[in-house]
CSV table of C-alpha atoms in Angstrom, one decimal:
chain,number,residue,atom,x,y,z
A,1,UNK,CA,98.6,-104.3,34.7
A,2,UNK,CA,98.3,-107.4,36.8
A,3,UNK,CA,102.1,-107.6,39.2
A,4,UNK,CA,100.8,-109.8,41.4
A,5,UNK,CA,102.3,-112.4,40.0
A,6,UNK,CA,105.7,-111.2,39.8
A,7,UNK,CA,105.8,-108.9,43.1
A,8,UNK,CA,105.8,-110.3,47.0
A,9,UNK,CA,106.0,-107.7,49.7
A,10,UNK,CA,107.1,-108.5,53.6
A,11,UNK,CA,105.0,-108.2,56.4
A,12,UNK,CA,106.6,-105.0,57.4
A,13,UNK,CA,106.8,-103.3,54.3
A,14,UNK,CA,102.9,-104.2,53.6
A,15,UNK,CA,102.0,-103.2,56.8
A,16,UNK,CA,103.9,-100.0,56.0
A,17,UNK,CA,102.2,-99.7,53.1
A,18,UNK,CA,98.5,-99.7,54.1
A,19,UNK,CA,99.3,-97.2,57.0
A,20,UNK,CA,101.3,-94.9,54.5
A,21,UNK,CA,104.9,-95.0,56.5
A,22,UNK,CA,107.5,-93.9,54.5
A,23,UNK,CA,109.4,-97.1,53.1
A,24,UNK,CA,113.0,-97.0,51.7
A,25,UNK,CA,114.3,-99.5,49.1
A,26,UNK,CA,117.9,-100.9,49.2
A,27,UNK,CA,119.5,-103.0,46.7
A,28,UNK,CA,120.9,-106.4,46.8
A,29,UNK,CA,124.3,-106.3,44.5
A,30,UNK,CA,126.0,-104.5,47.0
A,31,UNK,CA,125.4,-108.0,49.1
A,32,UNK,CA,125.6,-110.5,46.9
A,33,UNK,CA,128.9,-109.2,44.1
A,34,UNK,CA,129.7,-106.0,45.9
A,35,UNK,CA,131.3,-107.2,49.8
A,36,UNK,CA,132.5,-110.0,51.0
A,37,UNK,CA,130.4,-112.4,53.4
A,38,UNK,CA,129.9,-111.8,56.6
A,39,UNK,CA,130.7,-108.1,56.3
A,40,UNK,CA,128.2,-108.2,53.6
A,41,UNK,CA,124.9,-109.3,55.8
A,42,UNK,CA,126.2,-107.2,58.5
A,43,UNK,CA,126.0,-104.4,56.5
A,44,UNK,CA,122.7,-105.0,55.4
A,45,UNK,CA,121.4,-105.5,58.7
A,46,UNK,CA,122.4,-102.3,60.3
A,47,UNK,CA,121.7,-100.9,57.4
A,48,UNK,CA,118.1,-101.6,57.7
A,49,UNK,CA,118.0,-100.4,61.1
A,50,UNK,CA,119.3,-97.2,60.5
A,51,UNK,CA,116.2,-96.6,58.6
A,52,UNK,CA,113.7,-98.1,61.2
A,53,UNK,CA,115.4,-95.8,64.0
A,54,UNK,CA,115.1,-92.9,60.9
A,55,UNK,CA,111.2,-93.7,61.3
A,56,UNK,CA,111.0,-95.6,58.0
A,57,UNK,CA,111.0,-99.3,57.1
A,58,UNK,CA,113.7,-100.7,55.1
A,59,UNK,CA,112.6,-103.1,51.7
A,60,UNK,CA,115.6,-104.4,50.4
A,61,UNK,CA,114.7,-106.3,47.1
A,62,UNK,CA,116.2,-108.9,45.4
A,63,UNK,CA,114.5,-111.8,42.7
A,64,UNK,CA,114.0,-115.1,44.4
A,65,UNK,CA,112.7,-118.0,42.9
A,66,UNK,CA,111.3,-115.6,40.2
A,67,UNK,CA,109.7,-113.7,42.4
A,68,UNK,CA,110.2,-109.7,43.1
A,69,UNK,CA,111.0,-109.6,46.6
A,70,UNK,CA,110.0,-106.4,48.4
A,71,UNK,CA,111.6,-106.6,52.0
A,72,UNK,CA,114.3,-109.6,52.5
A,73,UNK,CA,114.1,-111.9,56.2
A,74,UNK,CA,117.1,-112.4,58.0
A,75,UNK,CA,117.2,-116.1,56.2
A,76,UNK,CA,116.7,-114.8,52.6
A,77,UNK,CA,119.7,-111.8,53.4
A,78,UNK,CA,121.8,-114.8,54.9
A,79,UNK,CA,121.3,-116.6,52.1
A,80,UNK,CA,121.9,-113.9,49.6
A,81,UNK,CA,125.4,-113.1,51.6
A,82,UNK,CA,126.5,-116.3,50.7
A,83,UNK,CA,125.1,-118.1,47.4
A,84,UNK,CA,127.4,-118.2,44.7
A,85,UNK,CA,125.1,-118.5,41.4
A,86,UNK,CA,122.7,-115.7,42.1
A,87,UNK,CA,122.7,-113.5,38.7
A,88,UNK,CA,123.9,-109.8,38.8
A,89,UNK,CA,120.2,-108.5,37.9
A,90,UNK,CA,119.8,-105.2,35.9
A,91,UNK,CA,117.0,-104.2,33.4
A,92,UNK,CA,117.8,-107.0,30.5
A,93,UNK,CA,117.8,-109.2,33.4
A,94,UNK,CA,114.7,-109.3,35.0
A,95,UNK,CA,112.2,-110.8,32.3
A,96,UNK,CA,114.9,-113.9,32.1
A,97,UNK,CA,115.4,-114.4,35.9
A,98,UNK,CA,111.6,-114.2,36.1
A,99,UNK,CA,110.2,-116.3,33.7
A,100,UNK,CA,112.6,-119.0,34.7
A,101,UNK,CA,112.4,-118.5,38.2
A,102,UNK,CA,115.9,-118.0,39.3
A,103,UNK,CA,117.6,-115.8,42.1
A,104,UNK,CA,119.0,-112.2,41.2
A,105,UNK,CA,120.4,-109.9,42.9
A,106,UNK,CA,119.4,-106.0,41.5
A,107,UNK,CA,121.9,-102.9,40.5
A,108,UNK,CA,120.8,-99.7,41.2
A,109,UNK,CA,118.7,-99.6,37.6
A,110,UNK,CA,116.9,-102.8,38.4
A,111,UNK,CA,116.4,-102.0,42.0
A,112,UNK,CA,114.9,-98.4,40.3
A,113,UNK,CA,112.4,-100.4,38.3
A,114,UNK,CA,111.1,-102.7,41.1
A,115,UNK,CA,111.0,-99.4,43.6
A,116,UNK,CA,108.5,-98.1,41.4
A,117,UNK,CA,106.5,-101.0,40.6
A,118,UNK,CA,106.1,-100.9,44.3
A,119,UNK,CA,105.1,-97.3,44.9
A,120,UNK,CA,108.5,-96.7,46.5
A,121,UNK,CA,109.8,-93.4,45.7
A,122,UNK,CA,113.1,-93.6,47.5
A,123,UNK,CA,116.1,-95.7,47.3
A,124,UNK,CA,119.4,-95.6,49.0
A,125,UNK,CA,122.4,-97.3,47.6
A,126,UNK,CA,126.4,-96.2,47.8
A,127,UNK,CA,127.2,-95.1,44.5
A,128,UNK,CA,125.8,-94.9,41.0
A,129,UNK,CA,126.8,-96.3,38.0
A,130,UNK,CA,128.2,-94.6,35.0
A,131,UNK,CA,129.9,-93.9,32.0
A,132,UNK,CA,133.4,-96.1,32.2
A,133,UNK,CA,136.3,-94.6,31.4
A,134,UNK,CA,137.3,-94.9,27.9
A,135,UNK,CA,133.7,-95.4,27.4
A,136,UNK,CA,134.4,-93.0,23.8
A,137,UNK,CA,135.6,-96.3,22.1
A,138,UNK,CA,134.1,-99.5,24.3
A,139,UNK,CA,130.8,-98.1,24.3
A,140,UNK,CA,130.6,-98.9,28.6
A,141,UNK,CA,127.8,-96.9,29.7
A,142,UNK,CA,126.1,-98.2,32.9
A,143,UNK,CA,122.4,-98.9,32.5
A,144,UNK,CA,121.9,-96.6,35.8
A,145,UNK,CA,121.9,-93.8,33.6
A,146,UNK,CA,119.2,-94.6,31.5
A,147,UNK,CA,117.0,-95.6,34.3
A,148,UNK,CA,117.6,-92.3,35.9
A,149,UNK,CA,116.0,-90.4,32.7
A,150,UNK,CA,112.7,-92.6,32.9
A,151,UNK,CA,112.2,-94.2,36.3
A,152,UNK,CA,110.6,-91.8,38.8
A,153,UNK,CA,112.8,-93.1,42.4
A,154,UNK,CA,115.5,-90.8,43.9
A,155,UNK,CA,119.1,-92.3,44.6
A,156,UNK,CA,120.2,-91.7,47.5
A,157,UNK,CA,124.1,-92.0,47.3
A,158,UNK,CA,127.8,-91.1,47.6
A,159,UNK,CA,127.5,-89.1,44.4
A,160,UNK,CA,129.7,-91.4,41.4
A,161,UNK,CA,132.1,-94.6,41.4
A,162,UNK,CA,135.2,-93.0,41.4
A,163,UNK,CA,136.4,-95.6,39.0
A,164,UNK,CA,134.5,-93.9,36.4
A,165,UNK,CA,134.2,-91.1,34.1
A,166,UNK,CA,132.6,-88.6,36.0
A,167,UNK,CA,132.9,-85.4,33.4
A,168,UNK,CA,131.4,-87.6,31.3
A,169,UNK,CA,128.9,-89.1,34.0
A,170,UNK,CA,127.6,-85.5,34.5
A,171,UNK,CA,127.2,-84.6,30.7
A,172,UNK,CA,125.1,-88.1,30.2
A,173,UNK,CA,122.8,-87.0,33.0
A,174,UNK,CA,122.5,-83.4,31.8
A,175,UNK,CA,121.4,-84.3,28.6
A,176,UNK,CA,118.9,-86.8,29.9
A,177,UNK,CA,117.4,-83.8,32.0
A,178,UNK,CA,118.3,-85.5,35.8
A,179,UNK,CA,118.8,-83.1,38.4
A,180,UNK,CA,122.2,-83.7,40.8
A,181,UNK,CA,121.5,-82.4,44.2
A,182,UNK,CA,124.3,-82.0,46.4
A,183,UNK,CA,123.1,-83.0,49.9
A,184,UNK,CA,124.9,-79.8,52.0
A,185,UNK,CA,127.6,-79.2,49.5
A,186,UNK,CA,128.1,-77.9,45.9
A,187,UNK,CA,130.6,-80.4,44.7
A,188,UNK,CA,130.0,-83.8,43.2
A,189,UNK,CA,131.2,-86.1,46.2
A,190,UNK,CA,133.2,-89.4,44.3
A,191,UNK,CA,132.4,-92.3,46.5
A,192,UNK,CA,135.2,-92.6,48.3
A,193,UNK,CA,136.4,-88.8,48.7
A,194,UNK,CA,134.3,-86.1,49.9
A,195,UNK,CA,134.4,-84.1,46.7
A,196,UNK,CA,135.3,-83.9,43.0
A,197,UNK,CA,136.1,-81.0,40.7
A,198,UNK,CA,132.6,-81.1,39.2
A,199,UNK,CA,129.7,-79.0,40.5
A,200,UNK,CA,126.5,-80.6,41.2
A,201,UNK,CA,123.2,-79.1,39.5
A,202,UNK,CA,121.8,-77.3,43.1
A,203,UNK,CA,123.0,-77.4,46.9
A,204,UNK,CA,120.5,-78.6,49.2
A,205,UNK,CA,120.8,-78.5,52.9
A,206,UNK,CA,117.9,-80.6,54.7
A,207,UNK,CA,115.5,-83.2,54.1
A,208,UNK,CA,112.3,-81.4,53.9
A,209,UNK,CA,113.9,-79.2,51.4
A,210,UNK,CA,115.1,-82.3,48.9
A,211,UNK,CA,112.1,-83.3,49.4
A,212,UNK,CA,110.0,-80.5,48.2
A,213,UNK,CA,112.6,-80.8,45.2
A,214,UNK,CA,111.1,-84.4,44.3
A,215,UNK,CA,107.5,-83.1,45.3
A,216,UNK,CA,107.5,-80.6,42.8
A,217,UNK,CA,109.5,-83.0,40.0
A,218,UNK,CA,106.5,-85.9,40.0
A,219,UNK,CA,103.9,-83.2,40.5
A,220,UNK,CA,104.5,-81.1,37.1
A,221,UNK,CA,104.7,-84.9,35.6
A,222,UNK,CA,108.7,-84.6,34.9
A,223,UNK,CA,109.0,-88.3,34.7
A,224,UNK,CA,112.9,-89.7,35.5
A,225,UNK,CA,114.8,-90.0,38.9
A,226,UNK,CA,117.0,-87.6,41.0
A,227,UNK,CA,120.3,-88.3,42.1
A,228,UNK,CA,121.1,-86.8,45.4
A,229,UNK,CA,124.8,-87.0,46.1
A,230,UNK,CA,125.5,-87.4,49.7
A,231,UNK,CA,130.0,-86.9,50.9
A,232,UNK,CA,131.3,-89.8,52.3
A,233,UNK,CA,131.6,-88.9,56.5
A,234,UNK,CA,134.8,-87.0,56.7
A,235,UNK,CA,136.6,-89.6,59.1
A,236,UNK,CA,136.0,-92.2,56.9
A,237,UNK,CA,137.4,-90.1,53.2
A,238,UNK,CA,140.1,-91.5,51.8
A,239,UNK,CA,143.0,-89.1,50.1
A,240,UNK,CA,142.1,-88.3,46.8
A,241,UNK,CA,145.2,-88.7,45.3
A,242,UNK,CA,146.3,-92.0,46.8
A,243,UNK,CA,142.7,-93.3,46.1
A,244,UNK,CA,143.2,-92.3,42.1
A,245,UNK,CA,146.8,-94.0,41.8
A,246,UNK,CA,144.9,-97.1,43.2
A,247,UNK,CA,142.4,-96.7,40.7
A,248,UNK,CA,144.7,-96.6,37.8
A,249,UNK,CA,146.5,-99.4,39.1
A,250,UNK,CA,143.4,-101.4,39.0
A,251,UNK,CA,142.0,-99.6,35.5
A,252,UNK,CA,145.4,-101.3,33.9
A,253,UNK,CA,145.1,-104.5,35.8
A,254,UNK,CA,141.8,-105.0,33.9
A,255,UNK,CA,142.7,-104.2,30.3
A,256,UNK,CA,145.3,-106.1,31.0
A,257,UNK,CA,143.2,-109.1,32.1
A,258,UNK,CA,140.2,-108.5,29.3
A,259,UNK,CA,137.8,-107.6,31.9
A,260,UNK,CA,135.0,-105.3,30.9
A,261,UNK,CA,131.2,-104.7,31.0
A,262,UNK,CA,129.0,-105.9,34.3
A,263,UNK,CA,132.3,-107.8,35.6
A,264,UNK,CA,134.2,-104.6,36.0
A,265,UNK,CA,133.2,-102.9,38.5
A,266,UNK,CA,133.3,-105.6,41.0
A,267,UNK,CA,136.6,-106.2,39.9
A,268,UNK,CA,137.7,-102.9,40.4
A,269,UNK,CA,136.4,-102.5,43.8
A,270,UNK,CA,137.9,-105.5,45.1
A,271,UNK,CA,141.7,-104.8,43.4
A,272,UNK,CA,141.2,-101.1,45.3
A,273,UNK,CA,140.2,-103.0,48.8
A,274,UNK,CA,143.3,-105.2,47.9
A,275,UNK,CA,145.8,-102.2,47.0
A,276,UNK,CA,144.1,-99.7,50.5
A,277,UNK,CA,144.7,-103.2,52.4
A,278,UNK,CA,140.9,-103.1,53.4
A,279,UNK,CA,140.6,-99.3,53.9
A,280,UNK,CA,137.8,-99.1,51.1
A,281,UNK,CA,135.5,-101.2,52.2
A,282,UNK,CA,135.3,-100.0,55.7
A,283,UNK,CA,134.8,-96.6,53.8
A,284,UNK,CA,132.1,-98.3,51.7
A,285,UNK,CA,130.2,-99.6,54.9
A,286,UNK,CA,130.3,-95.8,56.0
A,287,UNK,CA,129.1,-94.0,53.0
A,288,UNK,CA,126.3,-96.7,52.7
A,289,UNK,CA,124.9,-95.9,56.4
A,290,UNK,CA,125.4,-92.4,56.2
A,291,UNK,CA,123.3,-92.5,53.1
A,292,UNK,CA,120.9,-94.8,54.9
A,293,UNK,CA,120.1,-92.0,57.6
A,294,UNK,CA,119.6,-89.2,55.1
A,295,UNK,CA,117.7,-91.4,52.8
A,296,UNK,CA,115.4,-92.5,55.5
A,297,UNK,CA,114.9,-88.4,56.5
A,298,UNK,CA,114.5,-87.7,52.9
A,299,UNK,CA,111.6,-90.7,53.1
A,300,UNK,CA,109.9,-89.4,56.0
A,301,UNK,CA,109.7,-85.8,54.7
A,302,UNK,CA,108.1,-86.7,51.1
A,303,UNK,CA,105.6,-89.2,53.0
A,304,UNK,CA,104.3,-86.4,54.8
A,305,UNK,CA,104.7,-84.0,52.0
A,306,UNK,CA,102.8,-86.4,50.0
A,307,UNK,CA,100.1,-87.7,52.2
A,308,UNK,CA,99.5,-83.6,53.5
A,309,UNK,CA,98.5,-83.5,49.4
A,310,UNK,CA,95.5,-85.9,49.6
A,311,UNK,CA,94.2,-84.7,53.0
């Protein structure tokens, strides 16, 4: 399978590459339909150098010009910050977007896909898609979780959207076989608050040790991803009960309004940072870095796991 074609890595993440340095991947929706600009490039930004100073080198991707990009510049990340008709990019996306040579920017099951077409087995993000509430009748189950069961690239993230379903969430990915790790705690962190009333599938406490957990996953050939759910820092949680009202505020306001499939959950995220007055989004810039550093350990750990392998 020729990818050439299709796939165009930065300087740093090819040079990171050929020396075997652990490389992270980081989505683009979360820039272009998931923050507003600047805030949006700022985040990315320090995003990225969280990993570098992690020891790891950052590849955000996105589709440009019908091209897989594998690492953004500070132009192409300005430009994605700000553009207004660059398509929300998930699996049924990409053939479109790259046969006609348009912009996209990739969800977490997109960004999964291009990961592993680059050999990159780690991917931080700020929370996972999932099954919608009400999802029994509309059918509103986020491609994510499909991806998960097939694409071999742990998700580094703040466990589910809290706008979701998350019983149901964690019965989709149980029956699709996808281990939930809970990075240093046994509850099922919901974005926003530090925990849930759902267990995850196993505790783990360090890096090396999640780690070893993917190793030993990809080794046995136990193909799919891994989510590892990492709590929101606890000065930056928001009240769980205040954060739910908000939620079914802004659940209503889109029935309401007819708003469903890929337009809801940016729709939903920007009525909550409306109704917490902007708290949200400064907790969504926290969770995002926080998952950046403990993705990039993560990274480093594997690398060396991985590389001690073929010695």
């Amino acid at each position: 399978m020729d990818l050439t074609s299709y796939l165009e890595f930065s300087r740093e993440v090819e040079e990171a590459r050929q020396s075997g340095q652990a490389i992270v991947a980081l989505e683009s929706t979360i820039i272009s339909h998931g923050m507003p600009y600047p805030q949006n490039v700022q985040m990315a930004r320090e995003v990225e150098d969280i990993i570098r100073e992690k020891g790891a080198v950052p590849a955000t991707i996105a589709i440009l010009n019908g091209k897989i990009k594998i690492g953004l510049s500070d132009e192409e990340l300005e430009y994605l910050g700000q553009a207004k008709d660059v398509i929300k990019a998930s699996r049924r996306d990409l053939p479109y977007i790259l046969a006609s040579k348009k912009d996209g920017a990739t969800t977490v099951a997109a960004t999964m896909i291009c990961a592993e077409l680059a050999g990159i087995a780690v991917f931080v993000t700020g929370g996972i898609g999932g099954v919608h509430r009400g999802a029994e009748t509309t059918m509103d189950i986020s491609a994510d979780l499909e991806e998960l069961s097939m694409t071999n690239v742990a998700v580094i993230c703040a466990g589910a959207k809290s706008i979701l379903d998350i019983g149901l969430t964690m019965e989709y990915l149980e029956t699709k076989g996808v281990p939930v790790l809970g990075f240093g705690t046994a509850k099922l962190p919901a974005f926003y608050t530090r925990s849930s009333e759902f267990d995850v599938n196993y505790k783990v406490d360090t890096p090396e040790e999640t780690a070893g957990v993917l190793k030993a996953k990809w080794d046995i050939g136990l193909n799919g991803g891994v989510v590892i759910a990492n709590p929101i820092p606890e000065e930056h949680a928001m009240d769980e009960a205040e954060i739910t009202a908000m939620i079914e505020n802004a659940l209503k306001e889109a029935e309401e309004q007819h708003i469903k499939g890929k337009d809801s959950t940016p729709f939903l995220l920007g009525k909550v940072k409306e109704l917490t007055e902007g708290k949200s989004l400064t907790a969504n810039i926290a969770l995002v870095k926080h998952n950046a550093e403990v993705g990039a350990e993560i990274a480093v750990h594997y690398a060396a796991q991985t590389q001690q392998q073929t010695v």
